[in-house]
PDB file as gemmi writes it, atoms N, CA and C in Angstrom:
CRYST1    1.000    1.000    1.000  90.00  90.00  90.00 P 1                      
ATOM      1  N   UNK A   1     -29.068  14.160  -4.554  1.00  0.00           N  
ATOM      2  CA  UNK A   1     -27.625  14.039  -4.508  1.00  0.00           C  
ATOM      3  C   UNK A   1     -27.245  12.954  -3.493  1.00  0.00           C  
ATOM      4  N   UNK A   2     -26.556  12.571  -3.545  1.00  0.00           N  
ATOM      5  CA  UNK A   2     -26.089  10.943  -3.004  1.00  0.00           C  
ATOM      6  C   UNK A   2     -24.988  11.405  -1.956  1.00  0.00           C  
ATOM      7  N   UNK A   3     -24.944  11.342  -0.538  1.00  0.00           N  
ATOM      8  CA  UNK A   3     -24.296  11.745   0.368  1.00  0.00           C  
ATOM      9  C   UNK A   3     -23.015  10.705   0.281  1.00  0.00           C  
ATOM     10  N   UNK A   4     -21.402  11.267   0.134  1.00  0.00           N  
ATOM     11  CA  UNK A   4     -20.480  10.703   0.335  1.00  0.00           C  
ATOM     12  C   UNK A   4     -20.273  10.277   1.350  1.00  0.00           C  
ATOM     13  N   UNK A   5     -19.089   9.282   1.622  1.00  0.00           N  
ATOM     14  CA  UNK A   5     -18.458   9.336   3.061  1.00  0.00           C  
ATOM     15  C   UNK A   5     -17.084   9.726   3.142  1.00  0.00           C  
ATOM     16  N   UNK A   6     -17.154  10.749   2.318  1.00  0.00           N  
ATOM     17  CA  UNK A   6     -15.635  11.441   2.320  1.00  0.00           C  
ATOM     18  C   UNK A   6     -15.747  12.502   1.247  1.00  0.00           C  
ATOM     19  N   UNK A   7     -14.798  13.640   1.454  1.00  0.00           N  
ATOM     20  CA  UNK A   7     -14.302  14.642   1.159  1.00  0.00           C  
ATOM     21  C   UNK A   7     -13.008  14.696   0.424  1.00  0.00           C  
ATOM     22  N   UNK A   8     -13.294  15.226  -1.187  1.00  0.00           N  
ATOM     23  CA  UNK A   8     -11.522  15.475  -1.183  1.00  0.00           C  
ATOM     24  C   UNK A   8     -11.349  16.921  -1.144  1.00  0.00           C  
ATOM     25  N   UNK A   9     -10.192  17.269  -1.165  1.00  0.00           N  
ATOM     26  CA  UNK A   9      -9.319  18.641  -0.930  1.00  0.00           C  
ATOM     27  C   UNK A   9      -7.774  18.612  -1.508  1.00  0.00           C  
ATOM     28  N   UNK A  10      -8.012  19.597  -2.403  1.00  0.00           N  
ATOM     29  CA  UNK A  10      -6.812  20.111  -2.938  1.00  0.00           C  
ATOM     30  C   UNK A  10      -6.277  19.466  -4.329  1.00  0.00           C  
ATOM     31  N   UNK A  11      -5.099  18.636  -4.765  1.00  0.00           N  
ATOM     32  CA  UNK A  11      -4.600  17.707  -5.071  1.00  0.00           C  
ATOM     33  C   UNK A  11      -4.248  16.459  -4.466  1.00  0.00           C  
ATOM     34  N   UNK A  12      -4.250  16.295  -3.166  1.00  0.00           N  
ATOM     35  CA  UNK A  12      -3.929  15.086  -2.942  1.00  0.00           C  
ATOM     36  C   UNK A  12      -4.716  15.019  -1.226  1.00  0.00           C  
ATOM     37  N   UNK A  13      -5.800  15.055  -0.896  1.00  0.00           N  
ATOM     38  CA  UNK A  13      -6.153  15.100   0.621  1.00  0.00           C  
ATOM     39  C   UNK A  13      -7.398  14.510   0.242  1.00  0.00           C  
ATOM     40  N   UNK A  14      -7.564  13.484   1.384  1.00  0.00           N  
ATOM     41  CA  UNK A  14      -8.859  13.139   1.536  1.00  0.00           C  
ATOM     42  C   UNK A  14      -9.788  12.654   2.976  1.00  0.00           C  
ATOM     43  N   UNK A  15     -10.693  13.709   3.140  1.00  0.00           N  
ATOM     44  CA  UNK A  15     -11.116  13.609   4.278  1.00  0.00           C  
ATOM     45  C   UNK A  15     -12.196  12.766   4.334  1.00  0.00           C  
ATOM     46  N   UNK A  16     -12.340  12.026   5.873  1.00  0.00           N  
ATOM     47  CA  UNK A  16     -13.463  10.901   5.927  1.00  0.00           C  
ATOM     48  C   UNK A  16     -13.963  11.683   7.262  1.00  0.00           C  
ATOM     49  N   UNK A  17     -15.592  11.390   6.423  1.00  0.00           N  
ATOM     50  CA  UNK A  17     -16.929  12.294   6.626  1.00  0.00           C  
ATOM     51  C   UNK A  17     -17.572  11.119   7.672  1.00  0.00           C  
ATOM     52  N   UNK A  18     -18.289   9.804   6.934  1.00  0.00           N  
ATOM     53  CA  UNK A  18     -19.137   9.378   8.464  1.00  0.00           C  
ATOM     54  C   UNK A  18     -18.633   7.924   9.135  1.00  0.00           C  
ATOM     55  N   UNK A  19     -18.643   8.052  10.290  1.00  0.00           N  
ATOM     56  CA  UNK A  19     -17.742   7.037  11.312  1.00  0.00           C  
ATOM     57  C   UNK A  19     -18.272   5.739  10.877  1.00  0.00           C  
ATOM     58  N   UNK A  20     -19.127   5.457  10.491  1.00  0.00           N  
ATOM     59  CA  UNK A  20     -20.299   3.809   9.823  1.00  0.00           C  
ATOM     60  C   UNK A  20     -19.617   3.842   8.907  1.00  0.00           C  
ATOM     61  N   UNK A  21     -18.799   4.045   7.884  1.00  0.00           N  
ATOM     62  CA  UNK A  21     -17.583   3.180   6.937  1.00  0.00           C  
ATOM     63  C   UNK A  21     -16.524   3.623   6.830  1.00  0.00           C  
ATOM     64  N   UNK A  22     -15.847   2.485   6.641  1.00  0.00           N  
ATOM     65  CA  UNK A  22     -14.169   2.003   6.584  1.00  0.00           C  
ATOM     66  C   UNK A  22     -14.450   2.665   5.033  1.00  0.00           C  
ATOM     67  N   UNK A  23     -13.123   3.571   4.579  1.00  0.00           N  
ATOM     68  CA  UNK A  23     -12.996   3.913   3.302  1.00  0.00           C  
ATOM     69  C   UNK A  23     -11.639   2.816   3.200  1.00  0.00           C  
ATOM     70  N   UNK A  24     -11.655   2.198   1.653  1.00  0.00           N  
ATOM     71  CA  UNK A  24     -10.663   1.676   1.584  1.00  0.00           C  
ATOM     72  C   UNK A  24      -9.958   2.382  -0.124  1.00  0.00           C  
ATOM     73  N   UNK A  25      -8.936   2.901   0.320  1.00  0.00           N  
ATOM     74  CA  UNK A  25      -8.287   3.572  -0.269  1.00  0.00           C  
ATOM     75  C   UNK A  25      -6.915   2.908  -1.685  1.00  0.00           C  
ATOM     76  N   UNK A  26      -7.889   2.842  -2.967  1.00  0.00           N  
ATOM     77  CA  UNK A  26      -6.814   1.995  -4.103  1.00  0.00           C  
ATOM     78  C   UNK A  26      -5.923   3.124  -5.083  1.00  0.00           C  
ATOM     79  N   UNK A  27      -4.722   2.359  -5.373  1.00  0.00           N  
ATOM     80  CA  UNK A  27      -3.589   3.416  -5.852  1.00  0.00           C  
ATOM     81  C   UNK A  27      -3.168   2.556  -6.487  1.00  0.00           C  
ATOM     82  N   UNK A  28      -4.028   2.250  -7.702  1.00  0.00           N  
ATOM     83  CA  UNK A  28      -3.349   1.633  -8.451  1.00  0.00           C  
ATOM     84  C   UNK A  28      -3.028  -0.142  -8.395  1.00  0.00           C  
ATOM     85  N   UNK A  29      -2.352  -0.381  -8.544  1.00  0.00           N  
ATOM     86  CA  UNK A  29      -1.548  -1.924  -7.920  1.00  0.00           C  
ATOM     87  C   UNK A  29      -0.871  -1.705  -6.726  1.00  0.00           C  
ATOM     88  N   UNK A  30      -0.669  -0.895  -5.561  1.00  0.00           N  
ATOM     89  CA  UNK A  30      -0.101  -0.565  -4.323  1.00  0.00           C  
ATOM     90  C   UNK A  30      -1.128  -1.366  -3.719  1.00  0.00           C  
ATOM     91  N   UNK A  31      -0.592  -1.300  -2.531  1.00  0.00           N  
ATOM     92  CA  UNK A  31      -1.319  -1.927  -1.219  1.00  0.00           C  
ATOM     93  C   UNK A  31      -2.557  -1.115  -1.198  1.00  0.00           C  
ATOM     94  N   UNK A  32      -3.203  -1.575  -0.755  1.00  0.00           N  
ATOM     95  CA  UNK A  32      -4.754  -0.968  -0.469  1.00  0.00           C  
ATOM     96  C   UNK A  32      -4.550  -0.683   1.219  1.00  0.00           C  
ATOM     97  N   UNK A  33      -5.115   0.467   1.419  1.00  0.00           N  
ATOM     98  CA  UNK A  33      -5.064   1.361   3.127  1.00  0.00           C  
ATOM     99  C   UNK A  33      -6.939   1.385   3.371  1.00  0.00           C  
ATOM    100  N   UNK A  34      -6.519   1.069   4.792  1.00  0.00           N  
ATOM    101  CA  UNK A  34      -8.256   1.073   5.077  1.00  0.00           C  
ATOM    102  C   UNK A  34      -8.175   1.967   6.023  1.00  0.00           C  
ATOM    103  N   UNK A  35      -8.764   3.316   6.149  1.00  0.00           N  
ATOM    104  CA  UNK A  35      -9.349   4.230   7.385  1.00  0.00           C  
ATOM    105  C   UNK A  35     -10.813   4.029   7.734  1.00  0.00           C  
ATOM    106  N   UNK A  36     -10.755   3.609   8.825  1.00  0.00           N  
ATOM    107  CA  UNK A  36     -11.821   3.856   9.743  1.00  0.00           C  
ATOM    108  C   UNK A  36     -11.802   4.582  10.901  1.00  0.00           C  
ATOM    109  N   UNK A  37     -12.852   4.762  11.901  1.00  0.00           N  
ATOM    110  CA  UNK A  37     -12.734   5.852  12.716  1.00  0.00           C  
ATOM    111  C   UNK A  37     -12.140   5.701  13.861  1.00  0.00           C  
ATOM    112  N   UNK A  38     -11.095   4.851  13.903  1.00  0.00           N  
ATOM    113  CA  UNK A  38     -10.105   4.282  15.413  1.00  0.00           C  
ATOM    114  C   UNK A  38      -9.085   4.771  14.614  1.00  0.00           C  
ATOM    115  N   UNK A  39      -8.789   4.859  13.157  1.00  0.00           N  
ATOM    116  CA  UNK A  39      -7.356   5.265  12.629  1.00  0.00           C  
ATOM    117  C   UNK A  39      -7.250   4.848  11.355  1.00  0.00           C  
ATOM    118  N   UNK A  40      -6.180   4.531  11.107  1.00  0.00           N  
ATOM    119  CA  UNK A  40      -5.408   3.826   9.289  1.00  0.00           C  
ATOM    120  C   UNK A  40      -4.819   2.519   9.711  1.00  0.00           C  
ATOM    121  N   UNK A  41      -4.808   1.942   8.400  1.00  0.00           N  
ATOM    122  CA  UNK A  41      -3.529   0.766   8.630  1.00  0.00           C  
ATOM    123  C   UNK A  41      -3.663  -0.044   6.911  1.00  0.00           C  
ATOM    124  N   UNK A  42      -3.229  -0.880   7.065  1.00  0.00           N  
ATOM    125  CA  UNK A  42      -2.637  -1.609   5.706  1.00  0.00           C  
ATOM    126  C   UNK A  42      -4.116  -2.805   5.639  1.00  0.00           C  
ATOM    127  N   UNK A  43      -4.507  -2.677   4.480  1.00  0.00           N  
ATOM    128  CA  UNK A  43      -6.088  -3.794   4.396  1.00  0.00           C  
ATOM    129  C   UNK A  43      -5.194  -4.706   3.703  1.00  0.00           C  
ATOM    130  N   UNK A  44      -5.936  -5.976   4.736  1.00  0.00           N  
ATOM    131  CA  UNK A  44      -4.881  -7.497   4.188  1.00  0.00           C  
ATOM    132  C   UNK A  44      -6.109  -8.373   4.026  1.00  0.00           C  
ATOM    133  N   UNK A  45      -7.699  -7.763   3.939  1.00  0.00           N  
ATOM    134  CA  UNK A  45      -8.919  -8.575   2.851  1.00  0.00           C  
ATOM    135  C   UNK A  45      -8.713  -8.600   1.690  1.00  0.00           C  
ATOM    136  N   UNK A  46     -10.178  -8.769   1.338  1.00  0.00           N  
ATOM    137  CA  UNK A  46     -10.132  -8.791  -0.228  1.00  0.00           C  
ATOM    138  C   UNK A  46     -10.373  -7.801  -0.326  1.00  0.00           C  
ATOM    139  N   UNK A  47     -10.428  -7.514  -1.246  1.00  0.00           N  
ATOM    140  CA  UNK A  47     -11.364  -5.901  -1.940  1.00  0.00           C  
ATOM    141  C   UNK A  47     -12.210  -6.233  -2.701  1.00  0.00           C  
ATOM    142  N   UNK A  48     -14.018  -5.626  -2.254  1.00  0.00           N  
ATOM    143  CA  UNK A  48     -14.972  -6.049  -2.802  1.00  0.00           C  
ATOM    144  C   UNK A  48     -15.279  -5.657  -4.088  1.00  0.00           C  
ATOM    145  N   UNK A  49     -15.974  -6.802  -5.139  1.00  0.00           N  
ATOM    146  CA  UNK A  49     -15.672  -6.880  -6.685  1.00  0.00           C  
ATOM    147  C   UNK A  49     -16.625  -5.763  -6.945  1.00  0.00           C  
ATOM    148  N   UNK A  50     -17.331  -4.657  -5.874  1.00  0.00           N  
ATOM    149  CA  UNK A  50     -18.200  -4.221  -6.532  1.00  0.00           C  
ATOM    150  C   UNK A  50     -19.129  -3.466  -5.435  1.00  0.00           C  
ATOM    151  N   UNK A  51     -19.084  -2.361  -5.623  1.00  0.00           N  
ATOM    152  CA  UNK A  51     -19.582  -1.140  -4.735  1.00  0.00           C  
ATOM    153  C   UNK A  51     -20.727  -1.605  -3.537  1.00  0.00           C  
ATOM    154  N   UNK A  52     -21.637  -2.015  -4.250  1.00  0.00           N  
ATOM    155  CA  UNK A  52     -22.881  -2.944  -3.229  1.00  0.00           C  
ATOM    156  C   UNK A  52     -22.079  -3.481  -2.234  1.00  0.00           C  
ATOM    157  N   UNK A  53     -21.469  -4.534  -2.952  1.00  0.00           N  
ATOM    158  CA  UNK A  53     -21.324  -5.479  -1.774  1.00  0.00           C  
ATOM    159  C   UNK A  53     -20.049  -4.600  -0.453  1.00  0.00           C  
ATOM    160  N   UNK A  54     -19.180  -3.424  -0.942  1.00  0.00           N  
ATOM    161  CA  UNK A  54     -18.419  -3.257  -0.157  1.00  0.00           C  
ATOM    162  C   UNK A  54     -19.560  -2.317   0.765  1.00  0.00           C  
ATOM    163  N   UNK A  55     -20.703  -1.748   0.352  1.00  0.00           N  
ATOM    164  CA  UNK A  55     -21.826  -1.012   1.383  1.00  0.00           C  
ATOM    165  C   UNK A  55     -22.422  -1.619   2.053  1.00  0.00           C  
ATOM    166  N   UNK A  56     -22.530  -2.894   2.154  1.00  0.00           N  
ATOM    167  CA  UNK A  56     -23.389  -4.125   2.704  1.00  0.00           C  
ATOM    168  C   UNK A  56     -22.069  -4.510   3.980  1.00  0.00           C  
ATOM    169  N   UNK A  57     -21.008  -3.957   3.744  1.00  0.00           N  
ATOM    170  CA  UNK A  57     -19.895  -4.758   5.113  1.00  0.00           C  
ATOM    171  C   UNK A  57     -19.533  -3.185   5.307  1.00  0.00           C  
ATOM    172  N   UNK A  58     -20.126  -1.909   5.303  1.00  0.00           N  
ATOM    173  CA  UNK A  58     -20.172  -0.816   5.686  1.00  0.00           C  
ATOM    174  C   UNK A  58     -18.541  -0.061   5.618  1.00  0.00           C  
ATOM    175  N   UNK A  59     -17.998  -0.488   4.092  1.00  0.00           N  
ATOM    176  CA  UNK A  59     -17.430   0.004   3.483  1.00  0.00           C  
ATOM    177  C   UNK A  59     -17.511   0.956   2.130  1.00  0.00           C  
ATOM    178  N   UNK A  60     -16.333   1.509   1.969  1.00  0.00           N  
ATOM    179  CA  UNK A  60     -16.407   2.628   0.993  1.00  0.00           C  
ATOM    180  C   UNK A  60     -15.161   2.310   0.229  1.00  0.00           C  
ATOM    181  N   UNK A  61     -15.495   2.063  -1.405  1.00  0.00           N  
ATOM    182  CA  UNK A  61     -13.932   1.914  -1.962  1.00  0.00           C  
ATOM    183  C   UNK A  61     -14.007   3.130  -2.859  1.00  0.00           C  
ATOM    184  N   UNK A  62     -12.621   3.659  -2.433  1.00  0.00           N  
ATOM    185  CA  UNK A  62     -12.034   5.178  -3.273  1.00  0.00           C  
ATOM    186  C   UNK A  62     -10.714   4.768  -4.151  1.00  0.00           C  
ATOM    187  N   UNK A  63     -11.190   4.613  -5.308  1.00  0.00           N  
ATOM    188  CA  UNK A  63      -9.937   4.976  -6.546  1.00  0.00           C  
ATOM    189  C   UNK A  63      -9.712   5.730  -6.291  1.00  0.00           C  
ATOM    190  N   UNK A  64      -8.472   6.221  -6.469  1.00  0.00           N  
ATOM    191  CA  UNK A  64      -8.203   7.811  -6.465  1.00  0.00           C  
ATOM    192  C   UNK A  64      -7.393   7.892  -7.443  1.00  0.00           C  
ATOM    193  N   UNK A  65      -7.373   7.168  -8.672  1.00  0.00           N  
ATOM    194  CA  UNK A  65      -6.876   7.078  -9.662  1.00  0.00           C  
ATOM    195  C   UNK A  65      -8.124   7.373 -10.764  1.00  0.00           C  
ATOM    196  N   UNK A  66      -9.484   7.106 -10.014  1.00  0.00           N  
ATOM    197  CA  UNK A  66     -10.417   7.590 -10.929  1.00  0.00           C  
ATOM    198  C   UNK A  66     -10.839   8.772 -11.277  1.00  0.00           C  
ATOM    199  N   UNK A  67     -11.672   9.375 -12.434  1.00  0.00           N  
ATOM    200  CA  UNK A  67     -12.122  10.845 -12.742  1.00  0.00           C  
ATOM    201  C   UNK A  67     -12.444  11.431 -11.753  1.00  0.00           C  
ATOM    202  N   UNK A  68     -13.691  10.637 -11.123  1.00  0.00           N  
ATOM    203  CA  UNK A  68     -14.547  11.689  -9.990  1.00  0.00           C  
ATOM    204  C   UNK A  68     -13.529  11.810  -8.673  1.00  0.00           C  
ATOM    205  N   UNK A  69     -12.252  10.810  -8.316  1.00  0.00           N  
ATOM    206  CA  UNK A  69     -11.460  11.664  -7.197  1.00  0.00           C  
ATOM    207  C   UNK A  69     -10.746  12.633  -7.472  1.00  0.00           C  
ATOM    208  N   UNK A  70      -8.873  11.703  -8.245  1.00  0.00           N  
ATOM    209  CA  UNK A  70      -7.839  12.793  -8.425  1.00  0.00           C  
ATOM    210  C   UNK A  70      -7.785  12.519  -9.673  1.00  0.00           C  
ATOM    211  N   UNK A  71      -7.992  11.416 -10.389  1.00  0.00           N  
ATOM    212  CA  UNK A  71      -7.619  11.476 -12.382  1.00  0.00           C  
ATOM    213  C   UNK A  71      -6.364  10.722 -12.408  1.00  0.00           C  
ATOM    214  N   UNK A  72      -5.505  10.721 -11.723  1.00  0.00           N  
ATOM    215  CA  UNK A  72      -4.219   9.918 -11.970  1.00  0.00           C  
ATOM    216  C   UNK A  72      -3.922   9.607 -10.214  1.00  0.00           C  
ATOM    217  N   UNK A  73      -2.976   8.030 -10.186  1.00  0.00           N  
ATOM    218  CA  UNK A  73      -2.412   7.736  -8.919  1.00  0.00           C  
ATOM    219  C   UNK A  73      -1.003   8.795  -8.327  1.00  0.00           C  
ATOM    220  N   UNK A  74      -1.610   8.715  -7.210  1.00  0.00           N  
ATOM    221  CA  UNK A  74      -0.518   9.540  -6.304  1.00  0.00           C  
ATOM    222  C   UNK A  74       0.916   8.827  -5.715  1.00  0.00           C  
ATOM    223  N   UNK A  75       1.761   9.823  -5.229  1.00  0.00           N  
ATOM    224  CA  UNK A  75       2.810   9.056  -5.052  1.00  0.00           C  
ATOM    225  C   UNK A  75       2.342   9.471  -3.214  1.00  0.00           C  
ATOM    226  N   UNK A  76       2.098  10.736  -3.087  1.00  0.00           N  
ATOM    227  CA  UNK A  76       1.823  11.216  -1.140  1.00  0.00           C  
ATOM    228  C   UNK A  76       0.487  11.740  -1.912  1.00  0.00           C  
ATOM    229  N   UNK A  77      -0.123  10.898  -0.440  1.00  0.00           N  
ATOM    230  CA  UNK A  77      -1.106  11.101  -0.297  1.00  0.00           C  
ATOM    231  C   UNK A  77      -1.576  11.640   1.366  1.00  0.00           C  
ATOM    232  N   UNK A  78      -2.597  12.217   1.996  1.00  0.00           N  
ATOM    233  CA  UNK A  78      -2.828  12.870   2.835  1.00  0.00           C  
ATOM    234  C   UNK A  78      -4.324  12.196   3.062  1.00  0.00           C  
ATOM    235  N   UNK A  79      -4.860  11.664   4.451  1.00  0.00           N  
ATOM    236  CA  UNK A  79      -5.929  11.140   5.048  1.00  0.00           C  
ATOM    237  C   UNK A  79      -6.007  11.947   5.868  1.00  0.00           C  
ATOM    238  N   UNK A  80      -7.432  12.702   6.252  1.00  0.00           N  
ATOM    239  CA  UNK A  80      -7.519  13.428   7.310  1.00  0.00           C  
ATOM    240  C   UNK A  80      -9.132  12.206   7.853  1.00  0.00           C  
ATOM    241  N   UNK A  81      -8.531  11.897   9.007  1.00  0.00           N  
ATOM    242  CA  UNK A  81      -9.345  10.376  10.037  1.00  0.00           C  
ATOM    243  C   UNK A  81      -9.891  11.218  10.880  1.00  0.00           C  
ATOM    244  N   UNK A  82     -11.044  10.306  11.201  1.00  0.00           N  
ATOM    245  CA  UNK A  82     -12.235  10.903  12.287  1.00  0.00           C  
ATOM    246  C   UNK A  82     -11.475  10.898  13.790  1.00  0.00           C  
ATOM    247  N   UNK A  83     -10.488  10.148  13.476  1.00  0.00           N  
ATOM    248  CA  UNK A  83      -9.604  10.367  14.967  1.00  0.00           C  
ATOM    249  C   UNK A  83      -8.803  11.667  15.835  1.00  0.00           C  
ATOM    250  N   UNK A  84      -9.379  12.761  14.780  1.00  0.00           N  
ATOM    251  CA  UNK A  84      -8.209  13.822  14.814  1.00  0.00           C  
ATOM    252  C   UNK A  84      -7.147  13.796  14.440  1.00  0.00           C  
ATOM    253  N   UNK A  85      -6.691  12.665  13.582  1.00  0.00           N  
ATOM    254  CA  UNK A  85      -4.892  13.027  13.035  1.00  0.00           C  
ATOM    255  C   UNK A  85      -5.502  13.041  11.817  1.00  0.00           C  
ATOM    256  N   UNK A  86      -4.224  14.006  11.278  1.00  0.00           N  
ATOM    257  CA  UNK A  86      -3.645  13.401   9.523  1.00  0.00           C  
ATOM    258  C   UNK A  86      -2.772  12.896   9.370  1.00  0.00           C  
ATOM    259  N   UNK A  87      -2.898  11.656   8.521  1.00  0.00           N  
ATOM    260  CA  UNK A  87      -2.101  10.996   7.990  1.00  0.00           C  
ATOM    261  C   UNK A  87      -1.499  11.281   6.610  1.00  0.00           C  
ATOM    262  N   UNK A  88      -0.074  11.035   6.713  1.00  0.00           N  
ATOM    263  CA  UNK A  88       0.811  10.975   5.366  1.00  0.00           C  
ATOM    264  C   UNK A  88       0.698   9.504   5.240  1.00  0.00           C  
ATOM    265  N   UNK A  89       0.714   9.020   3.505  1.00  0.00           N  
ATOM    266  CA  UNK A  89       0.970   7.806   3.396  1.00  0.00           C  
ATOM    267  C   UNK A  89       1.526   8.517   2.049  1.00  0.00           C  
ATOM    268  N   UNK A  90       2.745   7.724   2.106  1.00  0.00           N  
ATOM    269  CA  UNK A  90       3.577   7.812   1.176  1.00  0.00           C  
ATOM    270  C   UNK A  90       4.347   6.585   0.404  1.00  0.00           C  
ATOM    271  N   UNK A  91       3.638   6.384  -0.819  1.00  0.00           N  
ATOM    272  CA  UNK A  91       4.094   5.010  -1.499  1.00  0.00           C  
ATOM    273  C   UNK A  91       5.352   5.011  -2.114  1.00  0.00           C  
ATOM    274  N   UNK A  92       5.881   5.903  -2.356  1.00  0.00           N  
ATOM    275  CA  UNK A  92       7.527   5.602  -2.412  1.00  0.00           C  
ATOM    276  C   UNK A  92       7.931   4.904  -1.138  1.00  0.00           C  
ATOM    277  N   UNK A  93       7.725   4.550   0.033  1.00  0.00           N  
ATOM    278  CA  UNK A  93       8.507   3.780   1.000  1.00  0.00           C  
ATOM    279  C   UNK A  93       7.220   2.756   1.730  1.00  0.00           C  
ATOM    280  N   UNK A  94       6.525   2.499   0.431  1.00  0.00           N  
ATOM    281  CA  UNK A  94       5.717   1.263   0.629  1.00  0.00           C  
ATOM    282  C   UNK A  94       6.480  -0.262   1.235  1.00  0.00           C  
ATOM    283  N   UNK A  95       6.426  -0.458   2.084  1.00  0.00           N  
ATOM    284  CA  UNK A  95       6.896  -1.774   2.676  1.00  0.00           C  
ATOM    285  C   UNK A  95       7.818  -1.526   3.795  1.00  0.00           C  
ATOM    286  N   UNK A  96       7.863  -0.153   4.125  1.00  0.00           N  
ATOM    287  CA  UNK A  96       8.528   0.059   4.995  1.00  0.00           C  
ATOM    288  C   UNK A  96       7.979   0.809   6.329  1.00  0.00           C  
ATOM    289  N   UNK A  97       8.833   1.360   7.374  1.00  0.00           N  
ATOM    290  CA  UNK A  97       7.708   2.164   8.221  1.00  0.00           C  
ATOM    291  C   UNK A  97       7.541   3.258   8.060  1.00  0.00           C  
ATOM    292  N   UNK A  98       8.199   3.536   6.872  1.00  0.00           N  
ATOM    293  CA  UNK A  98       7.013   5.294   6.871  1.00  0.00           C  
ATOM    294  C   UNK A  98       6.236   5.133   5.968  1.00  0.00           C  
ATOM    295  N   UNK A  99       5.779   3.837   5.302  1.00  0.00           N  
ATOM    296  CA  UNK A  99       4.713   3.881   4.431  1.00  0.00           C  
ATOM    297  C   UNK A  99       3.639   4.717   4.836  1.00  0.00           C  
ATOM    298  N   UNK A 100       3.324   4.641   6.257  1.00  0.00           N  
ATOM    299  CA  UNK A 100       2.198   5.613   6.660  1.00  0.00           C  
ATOM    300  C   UNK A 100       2.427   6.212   8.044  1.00  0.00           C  
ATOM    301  N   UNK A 101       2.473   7.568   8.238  1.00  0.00           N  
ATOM    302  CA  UNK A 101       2.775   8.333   9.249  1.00  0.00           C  
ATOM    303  C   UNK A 101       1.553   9.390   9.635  1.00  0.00           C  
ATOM    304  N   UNK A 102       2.259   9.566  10.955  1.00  0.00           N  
ATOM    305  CA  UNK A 102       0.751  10.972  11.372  1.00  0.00           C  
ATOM    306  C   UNK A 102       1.850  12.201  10.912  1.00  0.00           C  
ATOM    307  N   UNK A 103       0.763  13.010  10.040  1.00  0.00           N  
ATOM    308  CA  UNK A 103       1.787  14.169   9.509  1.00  0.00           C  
ATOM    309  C   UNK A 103       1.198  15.393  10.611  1.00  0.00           C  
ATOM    310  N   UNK A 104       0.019  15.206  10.954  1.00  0.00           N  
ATOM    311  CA  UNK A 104      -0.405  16.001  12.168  1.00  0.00           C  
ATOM    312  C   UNK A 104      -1.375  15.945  13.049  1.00  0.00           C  
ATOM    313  N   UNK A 105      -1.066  16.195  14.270  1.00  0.00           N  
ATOM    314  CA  UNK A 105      -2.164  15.067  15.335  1.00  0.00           C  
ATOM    315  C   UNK A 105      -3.427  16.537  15.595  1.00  0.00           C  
ATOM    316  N   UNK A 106      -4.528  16.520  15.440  1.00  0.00           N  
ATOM    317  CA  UNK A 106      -5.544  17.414  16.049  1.00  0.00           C  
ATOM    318  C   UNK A 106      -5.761  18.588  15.304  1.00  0.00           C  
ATOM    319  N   UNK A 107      -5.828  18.243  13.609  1.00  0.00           N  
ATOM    320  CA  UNK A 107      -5.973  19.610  12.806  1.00  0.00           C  
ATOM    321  C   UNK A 107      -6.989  19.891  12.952  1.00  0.00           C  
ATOM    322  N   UNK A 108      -8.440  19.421  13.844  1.00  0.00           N  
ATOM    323  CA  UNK A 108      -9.531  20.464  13.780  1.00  0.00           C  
ATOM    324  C   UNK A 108      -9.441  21.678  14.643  1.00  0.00           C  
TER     325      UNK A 108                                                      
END                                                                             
């Protein structure tokens, strides 16, 4: 079995498992979000054409529009970061500042 670097939960939560990759998180045609283990923020790279190469720069890319995450794109979504917060990111107010918020600081 092939060890992830992340966890999902529920309908819409996704937890990141080991601190050695940045998950970068796609929704579709939305902005792409990169968590790593200092926090979240908005990814302004490229996005690699292809799983290898994003494991080789010790990244992780998550559709979450694909089968094996959620099956369809989300509108709120939920990051639980190796930092101790969770994050809300919510693409209805994409471009703005609550595109992404701490919905709660220290849920372990």
């Amino acid at each position: 079995m092939i060890e992830k670097n992340f966890i999902t939960s529920g309908r819409n939560t996704i937890i990141h498992k080991i601190k050695k990759f940045d998950l970068l998180i796609i929704n579709g045609e939305k902005l792409v979000v990169i968590i790593s283990h200092r926090g979240i923020g908005i990814y302004k790279g490229e996005v690699p054409a292809k799983r290898s190469i994003a494991k080789k720069a010790y990244q992780d890319i998550v559709n979450i529009s694909s089968t094996e995450i959620f099956g369809e794109e989300k509108t709120l979504l939920f990051i639980q970061a190796l930092d101790g917060v969770e994050y809300k990111i919510d693409y209805s107010k994409e471009g703005t500042t609550s595109f992404i918020k701490i919905h709660q600081n220290h849920y372990i």
